Amino acid sequence: MTKPVFRFAPSPNGRLHLGHAYSALLNDALARRFDGRFLLRIEDIDIARCRPEYERAIYEDLVWLGLEWEKPVRRQAEHFTDYRTAFQTLKGRGLVYPCFCSRKHIADKVEAVEAQRGKAWPRDPDGAPLYPGTCKGLSPEDVAGRISAGEPHTLRIDSEAVRKLFPGPYPFTRFSLDGDEEIVEVDPWRWGDAVIVRKEVPTSYHLSVVVDDALQGVTHVVRGQDLEAATDLHVLLQKLLGLSTPLYHHHGLILDPGGDKLAKSRRSEALFELRARGVSAAEIRQKLGFAPQPTPST
Ligand code: GLU
């Protein structure tokens, strides 16, 4: 029987905080409990925000926490060809279309429609307005001309075309830490025509995560509840690309004393800052509910 595969997949765009520590420790603990493998993946497609010093700091913090992972580590920025192959597949099947709109254009358009109709335009689970479809009606000549002129564009899922081909349902297995499993369905349509290839990089978080989980044979995705809604798009992409769907568990988030989610942008105390004021890795493990550091494997 093949071993279950877990992964922790941070983005090197800032220092890790307690929330990351919890996620990494939980993946490691589950891999140990189920005699599985534990992988670390560096999600560095956002070349403007990711930095090598943050990547080095991730390794340093995780080693300090007592974690060990398989090498070599997969670094997404080294695998754009894999993501390109995936979106070419979707393109070839007519399931995506290029979009030249800027965020501002979309916001202005949505605002105008809201004013005209006197009611709110639908939003996706992240609160962004659903794409109003401006570029869907462009003629093939217009699209070809703009692309050959080098106009930056994203690729969006054509949810109408997808729905015709695969109306659903889109099920996946959710598992709890007690070992219970239940089959639930996602609702990809609430994301509208989501972007799956960004303007500045030939992929997106959603596309890379799905391609990598499949290529790395990840069987169990364990990550924070803040990514639960994104699972809609992940299950959809797995179906469209003919990839298997892992089991998912979305864990509760570690909150700061004010009840807010820890975030790099909110300047939440980072692990290295805790370390600098004398907090030990054993204390962190205990505070987060994990056993003391296991003896290193040989
Ligand atoms: N790279 C994502 C993050 O740092 C996590 C992706 C995932 O676990 O699916 O939030």
Tab-separated table of C-alpha atoms and ligand atoms in Angstrom, residues 7 9-11 20 41 43 205 209 221-223 227 234 264, ligand 1:
chain	number	residue	atom	x	y	z
A	7	ARG	CA	2.638	18.660	2.766
A	9	ALA	CA	3.298	24.729	1.520
A	10	PRO	CA	4.300	28.199	2.723
A	11	SER	CA	4.962	31.238	0.519
A	20	HIS	CA	2.297	28.526	10.103
A	41	ARG	CA	6.805	22.917	-0.809
A	43	GLU	CA	5.060	28.415	-3.114
A	205	TYR	CA	-2.064	29.928	-6.745
A	209	VAL	CA	-1.359	24.046	-6.005
A	221	VAL	CA	-4.192	18.359	2.196
A	222	VAL	CA	-4.158	19.896	5.666
A	223	ARG	CA	-4.258	23.688	5.722
A	227	LEU	CA	-8.256	28.366	2.296
A	234	HIS	CA	-9.143	23.121	-6.631
A	264	LYS	CA	2.340	38.888	7.903
B	1	GLU	N1	0.920	28.827	-0.064
B	1	GLU	C1	-0.310	28.947	0.662
B	1	GLU	C2	-0.101	29.880	1.849
B	1	GLU	O1	1.027	30.158	2.215
B	1	GLU	C3	-0.824	27.622	1.183
B	1	GLU	C4	-1.324	26.773	0.091
B	1	GLU	C5	-2.017	25.485	0.491
B	1	GLU	O2	-1.739	24.936	1.557
B	1	GLU	O3	-2.818	25.011	-0.299
B	1	GLU	O4	-1.083	30.347	2.394
